[in-house]
Short mmCIF file of C-alpha atoms and ligand atoms in Angstrom, two decimals:
data_model
loop_
_atom_site.label_atom_id
_atom_site.label_comp_id
_atom_site.label_asym_id
_atom_site.label_seq_id
_atom_site.Cartn_x
_atom_site.Cartn_y
_atom_site.Cartn_z
CA UNK B 38 79.58 101.99 139.31
CA UNK B 39 81.61 100.01 136.84
CA UNK B 40 83.10 102.00 133.98
CA UNK B 41 82.85 100.71 130.42
CA UNK B 42 85.86 101.39 128.28
CA UNK B 43 85.62 101.25 124.52
CA UNK B 44 88.50 99.45 122.83
CA UNK B 45 90.86 101.91 121.14
CA UNK B 46 90.07 102.19 117.44
CA UNK B 47 92.94 101.90 114.97
CA UNK B 48 93.11 104.32 112.05
CA UNK B 49 92.27 102.32 108.94
CA UNK B 50 94.61 102.29 105.97
CA UNK B 51 94.83 100.51 102.63
CA UNK B 52 97.94 100.45 100.46
CA UNK B 53 98.12 98.74 97.07
CA UNK B 54 100.50 98.33 94.21
CA UNK B 55 100.04 100.63 91.22
CA UNK B 56 97.73 103.54 90.51
CA UNK B 57 94.89 101.21 89.58
CA UNK B 58 94.83 100.22 93.24
CA UNK B 59 92.97 103.49 93.88
CA UNK B 60 89.92 102.18 92.02
CA UNK B 61 89.82 99.27 94.39
CA UNK B 62 90.37 101.55 97.36
CA UNK B 63 87.31 103.61 96.41
CA UNK B 64 85.19 100.47 96.66
CA UNK B 65 86.81 99.08 99.81
CA UNK B 66 87.23 102.24 101.89
CA UNK B 67 83.58 102.41 103.08
CA UNK B 68 83.98 98.86 104.42
CA UNK B 69 86.83 99.99 106.65
CA UNK B 70 85.13 103.24 107.64
CA UNK B 71 82.06 101.27 108.76
CA UNK B 72 84.16 99.12 111.07
CA UNK B 73 84.35 96.25 108.57
CA UNK B 74 87.19 93.79 108.38
CA UNK B 75 90.52 94.24 106.62
CA UNK B 76 90.17 90.80 105.01
CA UNK B 77 86.93 91.92 103.30
CA UNK B 78 88.56 95.18 102.22
CA UNK B 79 91.57 93.53 100.56
CA UNK B 80 89.34 91.00 98.81
CA UNK B 81 87.21 93.85 97.50
CA UNK B 82 90.23 95.80 96.21
CA UNK B 83 91.40 92.77 94.25
CA UNK B 84 87.92 92.01 92.90
CA UNK B 85 87.56 95.53 91.50
CA UNK B 86 90.90 95.27 89.71
CA UNK B 87 90.13 91.72 88.52
CA UNK B 88 86.98 93.09 86.86
CA UNK B 89 88.71 96.06 85.23
CA UNK B 90 89.45 95.34 81.56
CA UNK B 91 91.78 98.33 81.41
CA UNK B 92 94.20 96.52 83.70
CA UNK B 93 96.14 94.24 81.38
CA UNK B 94 97.91 92.12 83.98
CA UNK B 95 95.18 91.16 86.46
CA UNK B 96 91.84 89.41 85.96
CA UNK B 97 90.14 88.97 82.62
CA UNK B 98 91.75 92.05 81.05
CA UNK B 99 95.16 90.44 81.57
CA UNK B 100 97.25 89.06 78.75
CA UNK B 101 96.99 85.29 78.26
CA UNK B 102 99.74 82.73 77.76
CA UNK B 103 101.42 82.34 74.41
CA UNK B 104 98.74 79.85 73.29
CA UNK B 105 96.00 82.39 74.03
CA UNK B 106 94.79 80.65 77.23
CA UNK B 107 94.16 82.71 80.33
CA UNK B 108 95.12 81.41 83.76
CA UNK B 109 94.62 83.50 86.91
CA UNK B 110 96.37 83.32 90.29
CA UNK B 111 95.64 84.87 93.68
CA UNK B 112 95.98 84.58 97.42
CA UNK B 113 94.74 86.15 100.63
CA UNK B 114 96.25 86.18 104.12
CA UNK B 115 95.53 87.11 107.71
CA UNK B 116 98.38 85.16 109.28
CA UNK B 117 100.58 82.12 108.66
CA UNK B 118 97.73 79.98 110.01
CA UNK B 119 94.96 81.77 108.11
CA UNK B 120 95.66 82.06 104.41
CA UNK B 121 94.39 80.71 101.10
CA UNK B 122 95.67 80.54 97.56
CA UNK B 123 94.76 79.36 94.07
CA UNK B 124 96.73 79.13 90.84
CA UNK B 125 95.97 78.47 87.19
CA UNK B 126 92.26 79.27 87.47
CA UNK B 127 90.59 79.07 84.03
CA UNK B 128 86.83 79.38 84.57
CA UNK B 129 86.35 81.96 87.33
CA UNK B 130 87.22 85.62 87.21
CA UNK B 131 88.05 86.23 90.87
CA UNK B 132 90.91 84.06 92.09
CA UNK B 133 91.09 86.15 95.28
CA UNK B 134 87.58 85.04 96.27
CA UNK B 135 88.31 81.37 95.60
CA UNK B 136 91.46 81.77 97.71
CA UNK B 137 89.31 83.29 100.45
CA UNK B 138 87.01 80.27 100.26
CA UNK B 139 89.99 77.92 100.53
CA UNK B 140 91.09 79.84 103.63
CA UNK B 141 87.65 79.95 105.22
CA UNK B 142 86.31 76.48 104.37
CA UNK B 143 89.22 74.06 104.21
CA UNK B 144 92.19 72.92 106.22
CA UNK B 145 94.43 73.58 103.20
CA UNK B 146 96.23 76.62 101.85
CA UNK B 147 96.59 76.13 98.10
CA UNK B 148 94.52 74.58 95.29
CA UNK B 149 95.55 74.61 91.64
CA UNK B 150 94.28 74.13 88.12
CA UNK B 151 90.97 72.61 87.00
CA UNK B 152 90.35 71.08 90.41
CA UNK B 153 90.52 74.55 91.96
CA UNK B 154 87.88 75.67 89.45
CA UNK B 155 85.80 72.64 90.45
CA UNK B 156 86.20 73.66 94.09
CA UNK B 157 84.86 77.11 93.21
CA UNK B 158 81.85 75.52 91.46
CA UNK B 159 81.19 73.35 94.49
CA UNK B 160 81.19 76.47 96.69
CA UNK B 161 78.64 78.28 94.58
CA UNK B 162 81.02 80.65 92.79
CA UNK B 163 79.60 81.19 89.32
CA UNK B 164 81.90 80.60 86.32
CA UNK B 165 82.55 83.70 84.20
CA UNK B 166 84.60 84.35 81.06
CA UNK B 167 88.24 84.92 82.02
CA UNK B 168 89.53 86.34 78.73
CA UNK B 169 88.15 89.78 77.88
CA UNK B 170 87.63 90.57 74.18
CA UNK B 171 90.34 93.23 74.40
CA UNK B 172 92.81 90.68 75.78
CA UNK B 173 91.92 88.17 73.05
CA UNK B 174 92.48 90.87 70.42
CA UNK B 175 95.88 91.68 71.94
CA UNK B 176 96.84 88.01 71.76
CA UNK B 177 95.65 87.73 68.13
CA UNK B 178 97.64 90.82 67.13
CA UNK B 179 100.77 89.47 68.73
CA UNK B 180 100.21 86.03 67.26
CA UNK B 181 99.73 87.44 63.77
CA UNK B 182 102.76 89.72 64.09
CA UNK B 183 105.09 87.01 65.36
CA UNK B 184 103.65 83.77 64.12
CA UNK B 185 103.16 80.90 66.51
CA UNK B 186 106.87 80.66 67.33
CA UNK B 187 106.41 81.55 70.98
CA UNK B 188 109.24 84.04 70.60
CA UNK B 189 109.44 86.86 73.14
CA UNK B 190 107.55 90.07 72.34
CA UNK B 191 109.23 92.28 69.78
CA UNK B 192 111.21 95.29 70.92
CA UNK B 193 110.40 98.93 70.25
CA UNK B 194 109.82 99.92 73.86
CA UNK B 195 112.28 101.76 76.05
CA UNK B 196 113.87 99.13 78.34
CA UNK B 197 112.27 100.72 81.43
CA UNK B 198 108.82 100.36 79.92
CA UNK B 199 109.56 96.83 78.77
CA UNK B 200 110.49 95.87 82.32
CA UNK B 201 107.08 96.77 83.70
CA UNK B 202 105.02 95.99 80.64
CA UNK B 203 104.23 92.40 81.49
CA UNK B 204 103.94 92.38 85.30
CA UNK B 205 101.52 94.65 87.09
CA UNK B 206 100.15 92.49 89.90
CA UNK B 207 97.66 93.96 92.35
CA UNK B 208 99.01 93.45 95.85
CA UNK B 209 97.07 95.08 98.67
CA UNK B 210 97.48 95.41 102.45
CA UNK B 211 94.97 96.91 104.90
CA UNK B 212 94.49 97.59 108.59
CA UNK B 213 90.95 97.94 109.91
CA UNK B 214 89.58 99.87 112.86
CA UNK B 215 90.03 96.78 115.04
CA UNK B 216 93.75 96.87 114.33
CA UNK B 217 93.69 93.69 112.23
CA UNK B 218 95.99 93.54 109.22
CA UNK B 219 95.24 91.52 106.06
CA UNK B 220 96.67 91.19 102.57
CA UNK B 221 95.69 89.88 99.16
CA UNK B 222 97.29 89.53 95.76
CA UNK B 223 95.95 88.75 92.28
CA UNK B 224 97.42 88.46 88.80
CA UNK B 225 97.02 87.01 85.34
CA UNK B 226 100.75 86.34 85.50
CA UNK B 227 103.42 87.16 83.00
CA UNK B 228 102.06 88.15 79.61
CA UNK B 229 102.55 85.49 76.94
CA UNK B 230 103.94 83.04 79.51
CA UNK B 231 104.72 79.42 78.80
CA UNK B 232 101.44 77.54 79.43
CA UNK B 233 101.38 76.23 82.98
CA UNK B 234 103.67 78.92 84.39
CA UNK B 235 102.78 80.22 87.86
CA UNK B 236 104.64 83.17 89.36
CA UNK B 237 105.09 84.60 92.83
CA UNK B 238 101.67 86.15 93.37
CA UNK B 239 99.69 83.19 94.72
CA UNK B 240 102.61 81.75 96.70
CA UNK B 241 102.50 82.61 100.39
CA UNK B 242 105.79 84.23 101.42
CA UNK B 243 106.67 85.18 97.88
CA UNK B 244 104.01 87.50 96.41
CA UNK B 245 102.37 88.14 99.80
CA UNK B 246 103.11 87.63 103.46
CA UNK B 247 101.40 88.79 106.65
CA UNK B 248 102.59 88.26 110.21
CA UNK B 249 100.07 90.08 112.41
CA UNK B 250 102.53 91.08 115.12
CA UNK B 251 104.86 92.68 112.56
CA UNK B 252 102.98 93.64 109.37
CA UNK B 253 102.64 92.57 105.78
CA UNK B 254 104.39 92.81 102.44
CA UNK B 255 103.56 92.23 98.81
CA UNK B 256 105.32 92.63 95.50
CA UNK B 257 104.88 93.33 91.82
CA UNK B 258 107.10 92.61 88.88
CA UNK B 259 108.94 89.58 87.59
CA UNK B 260 107.64 86.70 89.66
CA UNK B 261 110.66 84.50 89.04
CA UNK B 262 112.92 87.06 90.75
CA UNK B 263 110.63 87.36 93.77
CA UNK B 264 110.30 83.56 94.08
CA UNK B 265 114.05 83.13 94.11
CA UNK B 266 114.30 85.22 97.25
CA UNK B 267 110.99 84.68 99.14
CA UNK B 268 110.80 88.45 99.01
CA UNK B 269 107.56 89.19 100.89
CA UNK B 270 108.59 86.93 103.76
CA UNK B 271 111.99 88.57 103.79
CA UNK B 272 110.52 92.09 103.93
CA UNK B 273 108.40 91.15 106.95
CA UNK B 274 111.39 89.53 108.64
CA UNK B 275 113.42 92.71 108.06
CA UNK B 276 110.66 94.80 109.64
CA UNK B 277 110.63 92.40 112.59
CA UNK B 278 114.36 93.04 112.93
CA UNK B 279 113.75 96.79 113.06
CA UNK B 280 113.96 98.04 109.48
CA UNK B 281 111.58 100.82 108.47
CA UNK B 282 109.10 99.52 105.83
CA UNK B 283 110.77 101.17 102.81
CA UNK B 284 114.22 100.02 103.97
CA UNK B 285 112.93 96.47 104.41
CA UNK B 286 111.57 96.58 100.84
CA UNK B 287 114.86 97.92 99.51
CA UNK B 288 116.78 95.18 101.33
CA UNK B 289 114.69 92.54 99.55
CA UNK B 290 115.31 94.20 96.19
CA UNK B 291 119.05 94.40 96.84
CA UNK B 292 119.08 90.65 97.42
CA UNK B 293 117.43 90.18 94.03
CA UNK B 294 119.97 92.44 92.36
CA UNK B 295 122.90 90.80 94.13
CA UNK B 296 121.79 87.39 92.87
CA UNK B 297 122.54 88.22 89.24
CA UNK B 298 122.15 90.69 86.40
CA UNK B 299 118.62 91.60 85.34
CA UNK B 300 117.50 91.24 81.75
CA UNK B 301 115.84 94.23 80.13
CA UNK B 302 112.39 92.77 80.91
CA UNK B 303 112.98 92.09 84.60
CA UNK B 304 112.16 94.32 87.54
CA UNK B 305 110.42 94.21 90.94
CA UNK B 306 108.85 96.64 93.41
CA UNK B 307 107.96 95.75 97.00
CA UNK B 308 105.36 97.32 99.30
CA UNK B 309 105.17 96.92 103.10
CA UNK B 310 102.66 97.90 105.77
CA UNK B 311 103.74 97.67 109.40
CA UNK B 312 101.23 96.64 112.06
CA UNK B 313 101.26 100.19 113.48
CA UNK B 314 100.17 101.64 110.10
CA UNK B 315 103.56 102.87 108.88
CA UNK B 316 104.14 101.87 105.28
CA UNK B 317 106.80 102.15 102.63
CA UNK B 318 107.80 100.90 99.21
CA UNK B 319 110.88 100.49 97.08
CA UNK B 320 111.43 99.75 93.42
CA UNK B 321 114.32 98.65 91.27
CA UNK B 322 113.17 100.72 88.30
CA UNK B 323 111.17 103.87 87.86
CA UNK B 324 107.53 103.69 86.82
CA UNK B 325 106.09 101.98 89.90
CA UNK B 326 103.49 103.74 92.10
CA UNK B 327 101.82 102.89 95.42
CA UNK B 328 98.15 103.71 95.96
CA UNK B 329 97.40 104.77 99.54
CA UNK B 330 94.07 105.47 101.23
CA UNK B 331 93.69 106.83 104.74
CA UNK B 332 91.30 109.26 106.40
CA UNK B 333 93.48 112.10 105.03
CA UNK B 334 94.91 110.71 101.84
CA UNK B 335 93.83 109.19 98.55
CA UNK B 336 96.87 109.17 96.30
CA UNK B 337 99.16 107.21 94.05
CA UNK B 338 102.72 107.98 95.10
CA UNK B 339 106.21 107.27 93.84
CA UNK B 340 108.14 104.95 96.12
CA UNK B 341 110.55 106.36 98.67
CA UNK B 342 113.45 104.30 97.33
CA UNK B 343 114.39 103.62 93.70
CA UNK B 344 117.52 101.53 93.40
CA UNK B 345 118.38 102.27 89.79
CA UNK B 346 118.18 105.80 88.47
CA UNK B 347 117.43 106.42 84.86
N1 LIG F 643 104.24 89.14 89.70
C1 LIG F 643 103.34 88.45 88.90
C2 LIG F 643 103.90 87.33 88.16
O1 LIG F 643 105.09 87.35 87.81
O2 LIG F 643 103.17 86.39 87.88
#
């Protein structure tokens, strides 16, 4: 009699940037437990955070540009041949889901601006307000305090707080019970940015990268620093070369630091998940946390490596 062997089941895991990632994990974890797909789980994590008005750097709770206009960016990735991305979305609240639609329904990777919103309309994604009342109030307060000069935000914060204040991207990586890895990333971008600015988050290889045979990486912080070094791609390449995940993240951050001095508002943290489920993170500055969800764990943890003490 022929034996039937069940395929070995991988242990599912989700890791995400920041403590608010846990709220997304709570929504996405049942998907993974039920044998669902990692790509659905990472989309769900981002959608929860995009909806959360308490998160002031992702989705409609995020801070707008200096003219008070909100633009949202996001991407999603299974592999270099299966990824999607959108930037400068102005009429839809979930860039991650439009990115998913780009991945699933087109031969392209990236759509931008009003035409990306039109694409979402054409695919039945309902428009929603993208600027929450609390975010509009924050913009009005800043505008009244500083005039319309477009000057940088006033001081008053400790430099470590200032570094993180304007960049809290949700980047998330998951492995499902089938052993498939996926990643997604979503942001409202830098607070009070110059209109038209797009950062690292929706750019494949910068804010997010997944190579199924190796693993995935994502980042949070000053997009311009990440973009200068293709940091997510670099982290995955370092893991391919044998670095442990946290060491690979630290190597990417060291490249950023070696490239030039950081201003008091610049910092980055990187997060990596290897294809075997090992994960790690590193940060330049204190304050960053990684949310992790496994069968045994539901936490928000400090990264293993912090390059600058203080
Ligand atoms: N890391 C998010 C951004 O700079 O847009």
